[in-house]
Short mmCIF file of C-alpha atoms in Angstrom, two decimals:
data_model
loop_
_atom_site.label_atom_id
_atom_site.label_comp_id
_atom_site.label_asym_id
_atom_site.label_seq_id
_atom_site.Cartn_x
_atom_site.Cartn_y
_atom_site.Cartn_z
CA MET D 284 6.31 22.34 30.64
CA SER D 285 2.93 23.99 30.10
CA ILE D 286 0.13 22.02 28.48
CA PRO D 287 -1.80 23.76 25.69
CA VAL D 288 -5.55 24.05 26.07
CA GLN D 289 -7.36 21.20 24.34
CA PRO D 290 -8.25 22.22 20.79
CA ALA D 291 -11.91 23.03 20.22
CA LYS D 292 -12.12 21.44 16.79
CA ARG D 293 -11.97 17.68 16.30
CA PRO D 294 -11.53 15.67 13.11
CA ALA D 295 -14.92 14.73 11.68
CA ASN D 296 -13.48 11.28 10.99
CA SER D 297 -10.81 10.07 13.39
CA ARG D 298 -9.95 6.93 11.39
CA PHE D 299 -6.30 7.30 10.36
CA SER D 300 -5.42 3.59 10.23
CA SER D 301 -2.98 2.44 7.54
CA GLY D 302 -5.12 -0.57 6.72
CA PRO D 303 -7.91 -1.23 6.54
CA CYS D 304 -8.15 2.48 5.78
CA ALA D 305 -10.92 5.05 6.03
CA LYS D 306 -13.89 4.53 3.73
CA ILE D 307 -14.62 7.05 0.99
CA PRO D 308 -16.04 10.30 2.42
CA THR D 309 -19.47 9.64 0.88
CA PHE D 310 -19.72 6.06 2.12
CA SER D 311 -22.93 4.61 3.52
CA LEU D 312 -24.10 1.01 3.72
CA ASP D 313 -27.01 1.65 1.38
CA LYS D 314 -24.51 2.20 -1.43
CA LEU D 315 -23.88 -1.57 -1.31
CA ALA D 316 -27.52 -2.45 -1.96
CA ASP D 317 -26.77 -3.65 -5.49
CA ALA D 318 -24.36 -6.37 -4.30
CA PRO D 319 -25.54 -9.76 -5.65
CA LEU D 320 -25.49 -11.46 -2.25
CA GLY D 321 -26.34 -15.14 -2.25
CA ARG D 322 -25.52 -15.42 -5.95
CA SER D 323 -22.68 -17.36 -7.48
CA HIS D 324 -19.69 -15.34 -8.58
CA ARG D 325 -19.79 -17.53 -11.68
CA ALA D 326 -23.30 -16.41 -12.57
CA SER D 327 -23.50 -13.66 -15.18
CA VAL D 328 -24.26 -11.03 -12.54
CA GLY D 329 -21.15 -12.00 -10.57
CA LYS D 330 -18.92 -12.12 -13.63
CA ASP D 331 -20.19 -8.71 -14.73
CA LYS D 332 -19.38 -7.20 -11.34
CA LEU D 333 -15.89 -8.70 -11.30
CA LYS D 334 -15.19 -7.55 -14.84
CA ALA D 335 -16.42 -4.07 -13.92
CA ALA D 336 -13.89 -4.02 -11.06
CA ILE D 337 -11.11 -4.97 -13.47
CA ASP D 338 -12.20 -2.47 -16.13
CA GLY D 339 -12.59 0.30 -13.54
CA THR D 340 -9.11 -0.39 -12.22
CA ARG D 341 -7.68 -0.08 -15.72
CA GLU D 342 -9.61 3.13 -16.35
CA ILE D 343 -8.71 4.98 -13.14
CA LEU D 344 -5.08 3.86 -12.96
CA GLY D 345 -4.44 4.23 -16.69
CA VAL D 346 -3.17 0.67 -17.05
CA PRO D 347 -2.13 -0.02 -20.68
CA ASP D 348 -4.50 -2.16 -22.74
CA ASP D 349 -1.87 -4.88 -23.26
CA CYS D 350 -1.53 -5.51 -19.50
CA ARG D 351 -3.63 -8.17 -17.75
CA ILE D 352 -5.46 -7.31 -14.53
CA GLY D 353 -6.64 -10.04 -12.20
CA ILE D 354 -8.45 -10.25 -8.86
CA VAL D 355 -6.63 -12.78 -6.67
CA PRO D 356 -6.91 -14.19 -3.13
CA ALA D 357 -5.26 -13.07 0.10
CA SER D 358 -4.97 -9.33 -0.44
CA ASP D 359 -1.69 -7.77 -1.60
CA THR D 360 0.28 -10.49 0.19
CA GLY D 361 -1.37 -13.16 -1.94
CA ALA D 362 -0.73 -11.19 -5.13
CA VAL D 363 2.97 -10.71 -4.35
CA GLU D 364 3.46 -14.36 -3.39
CA MET D 365 1.59 -15.46 -6.51
CA ALA D 366 3.97 -13.43 -8.66
CA MET D 367 7.11 -14.57 -6.86
CA TRP D 368 6.26 -18.27 -6.88
CA SER D 369 5.16 -18.20 -10.51
CA LEU D 370 7.78 -15.96 -12.12
CA LEU D 371 11.04 -16.08 -10.19
CA GLY D 372 13.87 -18.54 -10.71
CA ALA D 373 14.35 -18.14 -14.45
CA ARG D 374 17.29 -15.78 -13.87
CA LYS D 375 19.11 -14.28 -10.91
CA THR D 376 17.00 -12.24 -8.53
CA THR D 377 17.61 -8.97 -6.73
CA MET D 378 15.47 -8.55 -3.60
CA VAL D 379 15.12 -4.99 -2.36
CA ALA D 380 13.75 -3.97 1.04
CA TRP D 381 13.59 -0.85 3.18
CA GLU D 382 10.71 -1.82 5.47
CA SER D 383 9.06 -4.87 7.04
CA PHE D 384 6.90 -6.11 4.17
CA GLY D 385 9.77 -5.89 1.69
CA ALA D 386 11.85 -7.78 4.24
CA GLY D 387 9.14 -10.45 4.26
CA TRP D 388 9.47 -10.93 0.51
CA VAL D 389 13.23 -11.28 1.01
CA THR D 390 12.67 -14.03 3.56
CA ASP D 391 10.38 -15.96 1.23
CA ALA D 392 12.74 -15.63 -1.72
CA VAL D 393 15.86 -16.64 0.20
CA LYS D 394 14.58 -19.19 2.71
CA GLN D 395 11.53 -20.67 0.97
CA LEU D 396 12.30 -20.48 -2.75
CA LYS D 397 16.08 -20.52 -2.14
CA LEU D 398 16.71 -18.23 -5.10
CA GLU D 399 20.13 -17.30 -6.40
CA GLY D 400 20.75 -13.58 -6.30
CA GLU D 401 21.44 -10.49 -4.26
CA VAL D 402 19.66 -8.84 -1.35
CA LYS D 403 19.80 -5.06 -0.93
CA THR D 404 18.36 -3.41 2.15
CA ALA D 405 18.20 0.00 3.78
CA ASP D 406 17.31 1.04 7.31
CA TYR D 407 13.94 2.50 8.18
CA GLY D 408 13.79 6.09 6.93
CA GLN D 409 16.21 5.40 4.10
CA ILE D 410 15.90 3.83 0.65
CA VAL D 411 18.08 1.53 -1.41
CA ASP D 412 19.95 3.19 -4.27
CA MET D 413 17.67 1.88 -7.02
CA ALA D 414 20.04 3.18 -9.72
CA SER D 415 22.73 0.73 -8.53
CA ILE D 416 20.62 -2.35 -9.23
CA ASP D 417 21.27 -4.75 -12.09
CA TYR D 418 17.96 -4.75 -13.96
CA ASP D 419 19.04 -7.71 -16.05
CA THR D 420 18.10 -9.64 -12.93
CA ASP D 421 14.52 -9.99 -11.75
CA VAL D 422 13.94 -7.23 -9.18
CA VAL D 423 11.36 -7.39 -6.37
CA PHE D 424 10.64 -4.20 -4.41
CA THR D 425 7.94 -2.11 -2.76
CA TRP D 426 7.07 1.25 -4.33
CA ASN D 427 5.92 2.74 -1.05
CA GLY D 428 7.02 1.29 2.27
CA THR D 429 3.81 1.24 4.27
CA THR D 430 5.63 0.65 7.56
CA SER D 431 8.55 3.03 6.92
CA GLY D 432 6.88 5.91 5.10
CA VAL D 433 9.59 5.85 2.42
CA ARG D 434 8.71 5.64 -1.27
CA MET D 435 10.28 5.55 -4.69
CA PRO D 436 10.49 9.16 -5.91
CA HIS D 437 10.06 8.04 -9.53
CA GLY D 438 10.94 5.18 -11.86
CA ASP D 439 13.52 6.93 -14.04
CA MET D 440 16.30 4.64 -12.83
CA ILE D 441 14.57 1.53 -14.27
CA PRO D 442 15.81 1.00 -17.85
CA ALA D 443 13.35 0.38 -20.65
CA ASP D 444 15.65 -2.25 -22.18
CA ARG D 445 15.99 -4.33 -19.01
CA ALA D 446 16.27 -8.09 -19.46
CA GLY D 447 14.78 -8.97 -16.08
CA LEU D 448 11.31 -8.45 -14.69
CA THR D 449 10.38 -5.76 -12.19
CA ILE D 450 7.91 -7.01 -9.57
CA CYS D 451 6.48 -4.11 -7.59
CA ASP D 452 4.43 -4.27 -4.41
CA ALA D 453 2.43 -1.06 -4.81
CA THR D 454 -0.26 -1.67 -2.23
CA SER D 455 -0.03 1.75 -0.55
CA ALA D 456 0.98 3.53 -3.76
CA ALA D 457 -1.69 2.51 -6.27
CA PHE D 458 -4.30 5.29 -6.70
CA ALA D 459 -2.01 7.70 -4.78
CA MET D 460 1.16 7.92 -6.84
CA ASP D 461 1.97 8.06 -10.54
CA LEU D 462 3.19 4.56 -11.37
CA PRO D 463 5.29 4.25 -14.57
CA TRP D 464 3.63 1.29 -16.26
CA ASP D 465 6.36 0.96 -18.88
CA LYS D 466 8.90 0.34 -16.09
CA LEU D 467 6.88 -2.21 -14.12
CA ASP D 468 6.21 -5.80 -15.20
CA VAL D 469 4.17 -6.89 -12.20
CA VAL D 470 2.20 -4.55 -9.94
CA THR D 471 0.23 -5.69 -6.91
CA PHE D 472 -2.05 -3.90 -4.47
CA SER D 473 -5.15 -4.36 -2.34
CA TRP D 474 -8.48 -2.54 -2.14
CA GLN D 475 -8.09 -1.81 1.57
CA LYS D 476 -5.50 0.95 1.20
CA VAL D 477 -5.93 4.11 -0.89
CA MET D 478 -9.47 3.24 -2.02
CA GLY D 479 -10.64 2.38 1.50
CA GLY D 480 -12.05 -0.95 0.34
CA GLU D 481 -12.53 -4.12 2.32
CA ALA D 482 -9.61 -6.46 2.90
CA ALA D 483 -8.83 -9.99 1.62
CA HIS D 484 -8.76 -9.33 -2.13
CA GLY D 485 -5.59 -8.59 -4.09
CA MET D 486 -4.99 -7.12 -7.52
CA LEU D 487 -2.32 -8.47 -9.86
CA ILE D 488 -1.30 -6.56 -12.99
CA LEU D 489 0.95 -8.27 -15.53
CA SER D 490 2.84 -6.70 -18.43
CA PRO D 491 3.27 -8.61 -21.73
CA ARG D 492 6.83 -9.43 -20.62
CA ALA D 493 5.48 -11.05 -17.45
CA VAL D 494 2.96 -13.06 -19.45
CA GLU D 495 5.71 -14.24 -21.78
CA ARG D 496 7.71 -15.44 -18.76
CA LEU D 497 4.69 -17.31 -17.40
CA GLU D 498 4.15 -19.10 -20.70
CA SER D 499 7.82 -19.96 -21.31
CA TYR D 500 9.06 -20.90 -17.83
CA THR D 501 8.05 -23.58 -15.36
CA PRO D 502 9.38 -23.11 -11.81
CA PRO D 503 11.20 -26.12 -10.30
CA TRP D 504 9.10 -26.14 -7.12
CA PRO D 505 5.58 -27.51 -6.57
CA MET D 506 2.98 -24.85 -7.34
CA PRO D 507 -0.04 -24.55 -5.01
CA LYS D 508 -3.35 -24.34 -6.86
CA ILE D 509 -4.00 -20.88 -5.50
CA PHE D 510 -0.87 -19.58 -7.30
CA ARG D 511 -1.36 -21.27 -10.69
CA MET D 512 -1.83 -18.85 -13.58
CA THR D 513 -1.08 -21.16 -16.49
CA LYS D 514 -2.41 -24.43 -17.83
CA GLY D 515 -0.66 -26.39 -20.54
CA GLY D 516 1.90 -23.63 -20.94
CA LYS D 517 -0.72 -20.95 -21.61
CA LEU D 518 -2.03 -18.16 -19.43
CA ILE D 519 -5.40 -18.88 -17.85
CA GLU D 520 -7.07 -15.86 -19.40
CA GLY D 521 -10.22 -16.27 -17.33
CA ILE D 522 -8.40 -15.05 -14.22
CA PHE D 523 -8.02 -11.69 -15.92
CA LYS D 524 -11.64 -11.47 -17.00
CA GLY D 525 -13.20 -11.97 -13.59
CA GLU D 526 -13.09 -15.77 -13.31
CA THR D 527 -11.36 -15.77 -9.95
CA ILE D 528 -9.29 -18.69 -8.65
CA ASN D 529 -11.38 -18.93 -5.49
CA THR D 530 -14.69 -17.48 -4.32
CA PRO D 531 -14.58 -13.70 -3.82
CA SER D 532 -16.83 -11.66 -1.55
CA MET D 533 -19.40 -10.00 -3.78
CA LEU D 534 -20.07 -7.53 -0.97
CA ALA D 535 -16.40 -6.49 -1.01
CA VAL D 536 -16.47 -6.30 -4.81
CA GLU D 537 -19.49 -3.97 -4.63
CA ASP D 538 -17.69 -1.83 -2.09
CA TYR D 539 -14.70 -1.51 -4.45
CA LEU D 540 -17.01 -0.59 -7.35
CA VAL D 541 -18.54 2.17 -5.20
CA ALA D 542 -15.05 3.48 -4.42
CA LEU D 543 -14.17 3.48 -8.13
CA ASP D 544 -17.35 5.45 -8.85
CA TRP D 545 -16.30 8.00 -6.23
CA ALA D 546 -12.86 8.28 -7.83
CA ARG D 547 -14.48 9.04 -11.18
CA GLU D 548 -16.74 11.65 -9.62
CA ILE D 549 -13.91 13.62 -8.05
CA GLY D 550 -11.71 13.63 -11.17
CA GLY D 551 -9.92 10.29 -11.41
CA LEU D 552 -6.28 9.59 -10.66
CA PRO D 553 -5.07 13.23 -10.71
CA ALA D 554 -7.63 14.12 -8.05
CA LEU D 555 -6.74 11.09 -5.93
CA ILE D 556 -3.04 11.97 -6.07
CA ALA D 557 -3.78 15.61 -5.24
CA ARG D 558 -5.76 14.62 -2.14
CA CYS D 559 -2.89 12.47 -0.86
CA ASP D 560 -0.35 15.20 -1.58
CA ALA D 561 -2.44 17.79 0.26
CA ASN D 562 -2.86 15.54 3.29
CA ALA D 563 0.84 14.75 3.55
CA ASP D 564 1.73 18.42 3.08
CA VAL D 565 -0.29 19.40 6.16
CA ILE D 566 1.86 17.07 8.28
CA ALA D 567 5.06 18.22 6.58
CA GLN D 568 4.23 21.82 7.42
CA PHE D 569 3.49 20.83 11.02
CA CYS D 570 6.84 19.07 11.36
CA ALA D 571 8.63 22.07 9.86
CA THR D 572 7.30 24.32 12.63
CA HIS D 573 7.70 21.95 15.59
CA ASP D 574 11.20 20.89 16.58
CA TRP D 575 10.16 17.82 18.57
CA ILE D 576 8.80 15.76 15.68
CA ALA D 577 10.01 14.83 12.20
CA ASN D 578 9.22 12.61 9.27
CA LEU D 579 10.91 9.22 9.54
CA ALA D 580 12.02 9.54 5.90
CA ASP D 581 15.50 11.09 5.78
CA ASP D 582 15.00 12.60 2.31
CA PRO D 583 11.82 14.63 1.71
CA ALA D 584 11.85 13.43 -1.92
CA THR D 585 11.24 9.90 -0.69
CA ALA D 586 8.67 10.73 2.00
CA SER D 587 5.41 8.85 1.53
CA THR D 588 2.22 10.76 0.81
CA THR D 589 0.03 7.94 2.13
CA SER D 590 1.58 6.17 5.13
CA VAL D 591 3.26 9.14 6.80
CA CYS D 592 5.58 7.87 9.53
CA LEU D 593 6.77 10.24 12.25
CA LYS D 594 9.43 10.12 14.93
CA PHE D 595 9.80 12.13 18.13
CA THR D 596 13.11 14.00 18.10
CA ASP D 597 12.95 15.52 21.59
CA PRO D 598 16.19 14.44 23.35
CA GLY D 599 14.36 14.63 26.67
CA ILE D 600 12.33 11.52 25.82
CA ALA D 601 14.21 8.54 27.26
CA ASP D 602 11.84 5.75 26.21
CA GLY D 603 10.66 6.58 22.70
CA ALA D 604 8.44 3.54 22.35
CA ALA D 605 6.58 4.14 25.61
CA PHE D 606 6.19 7.84 24.84
CA ALA D 607 4.81 7.23 21.34
CA LYS D 608 2.36 4.66 22.67
CA ALA D 609 1.22 7.06 25.37
CA VAL D 610 0.62 9.83 22.83
CA ALA D 611 -1.34 7.49 20.55
CA LYS D 612 -3.37 6.20 23.49
CA ARG D 613 -4.16 9.72 24.68
CA LEU D 614 -5.39 10.73 21.22
CA GLU D 615 -7.47 7.57 20.92
CA LYS D 616 -9.02 8.16 24.34
CA GLU D 617 -10.09 11.61 23.19
CA GLY D 618 -11.56 10.08 20.03
CA VAL D 619 -9.51 12.27 17.69
CA ALA D 620 -7.12 9.68 16.18
CA LEU D 621 -7.54 5.93 15.98
CA ASP D 622 -4.84 3.36 15.14
CA ILE D 623 -1.90 5.75 14.58
CA GLY D 624 0.83 3.86 16.43
CA ALA D 625 3.92 2.90 14.43
CA TYR D 626 4.00 -0.60 12.95
CA ARG D 627 5.28 -3.16 15.44
CA ASP D 628 8.59 -3.76 13.59
CA ALA D 629 9.21 -0.09 12.80
CA PRO D 630 11.05 2.49 14.92
CA ALA D 631 9.02 4.05 17.71
CA GLY D 632 6.71 6.80 16.58
CA LEU D 633 3.40 7.45 14.88
CA ARG D 634 1.93 6.53 11.49
CA ILE D 635 -0.85 8.68 10.08
CA TRP D 636 -2.65 7.49 6.97
CA CYS D 637 -3.01 10.26 4.40
CA GLY D 638 -4.57 8.31 1.54
CA ALA D 639 -7.19 9.73 -0.79
CA THR D 640 -10.19 8.75 1.34
CA VAL D 641 -8.97 10.94 4.21
CA GLU D 642 -10.17 14.54 4.20
CA THR D 643 -7.46 17.20 4.41
CA ALA D 644 -9.59 19.10 6.92
CA ASP D 645 -9.38 16.11 9.27
CA ILE D 646 -5.58 15.99 9.02
CA ALA D 647 -5.47 19.72 9.72
CA ALA D 648 -7.77 19.32 12.72
CA LEU D 649 -5.59 16.52 14.09
CA MET D 650 -2.36 18.54 14.19
CA PRO D 651 -3.28 20.80 17.17
CA TRP D 652 -4.36 17.69 19.03
CA LEU D 653 -0.99 16.09 18.32
CA ASP D 654 0.68 19.18 19.77
CA TRP D 655 -1.56 18.96 22.82
CA ALA D 656 -0.90 15.24 23.36
CA TYR D 657 2.86 15.68 23.06
CA HIS D 658 2.94 18.44 25.67
CA ALA D 659 0.61 16.52 27.98
CA GLU D 660 2.90 13.48 27.92
CA ARG D 661 6.02 15.59 28.41
CA ALA D 662 4.37 17.19 31.43
CA ALA D 663 3.51 13.72 32.74
CA LEU D 664 7.15 12.70 32.40
CA ALA D 665 8.24 15.78 34.29
CA ASP D 666 5.77 15.08 37.10
CA ALA D 667 6.94 11.46 37.34
CA ALA D 668 10.55 12.60 37.66
#
């Protein structure tokens, strides 16, 4: 097998990690100069910054005015756990998973909280039939499977008159996909994904129905302080005005505010979605013209536009995991793609982040290098044989 000549053009930014993700294209450290370092987050300057982060989130995402938005500890994981421990148990639960993080929520619900209900799963590359779910139960699911590259195509299957709550892990969907706020009672995400922010802080968005559950239901298990959102049967409103449960990083908050400013400058949510769509389309077109690689998602309608997961389909590759690792290593050695190996629990392959902070020109520049790396590794296999 002949090896193509190395491409002349390289991505200007080779950071294609699925988290923490690439910073905004205009990022520089001097943009963080206004961070109130060494000041208390409870001082007026800290509270103002935290409130600005909440207000900016509402503005860019179009979150309804009657929904609460809070900044919580431990990234998206903390936000999901906070919701599960605080809200579940009032009625039967349906846990839905088609990738590793969704499977983690299933484990916590079944083995830790010991909830009564049903578990629905699908293999990597596939999605659960969301129309078959009983939405009179509380339903926990991911909108976009970061480790599988499979997403919800829309929320039409979720009824408006549902009796249960919908708890949605949207960490790699928020700011990249059009979330139907009238169909979602809890939405969680982190700054480190589509907005390229720093890790460790989570966002928790509650609908009025979720707030009503919090104020009318007390879970039967002990509640860690870090998860408590009510006091005396009433919502702790301060959490949703910037009075965080624990101490946040004001440097990370400033970084998120800078990213929100960038989102406004380029045109808000429609522009963010368009950038993700354009990035993912470049890879889709590449796969359509190369018969040795394909999207892990079986149905193009469910293929992620942020965490694009790929599989090698060449039947001549005996050890898919070793081959994928070798391709990723070769690209990293050349400095053209960093951190694009598949998630450790996912099928062998590659995962290329296509979120809004990634430039389409960089995705386009990467594709010839991917072709080169594939052929180089196939040639190496032939030589070894």
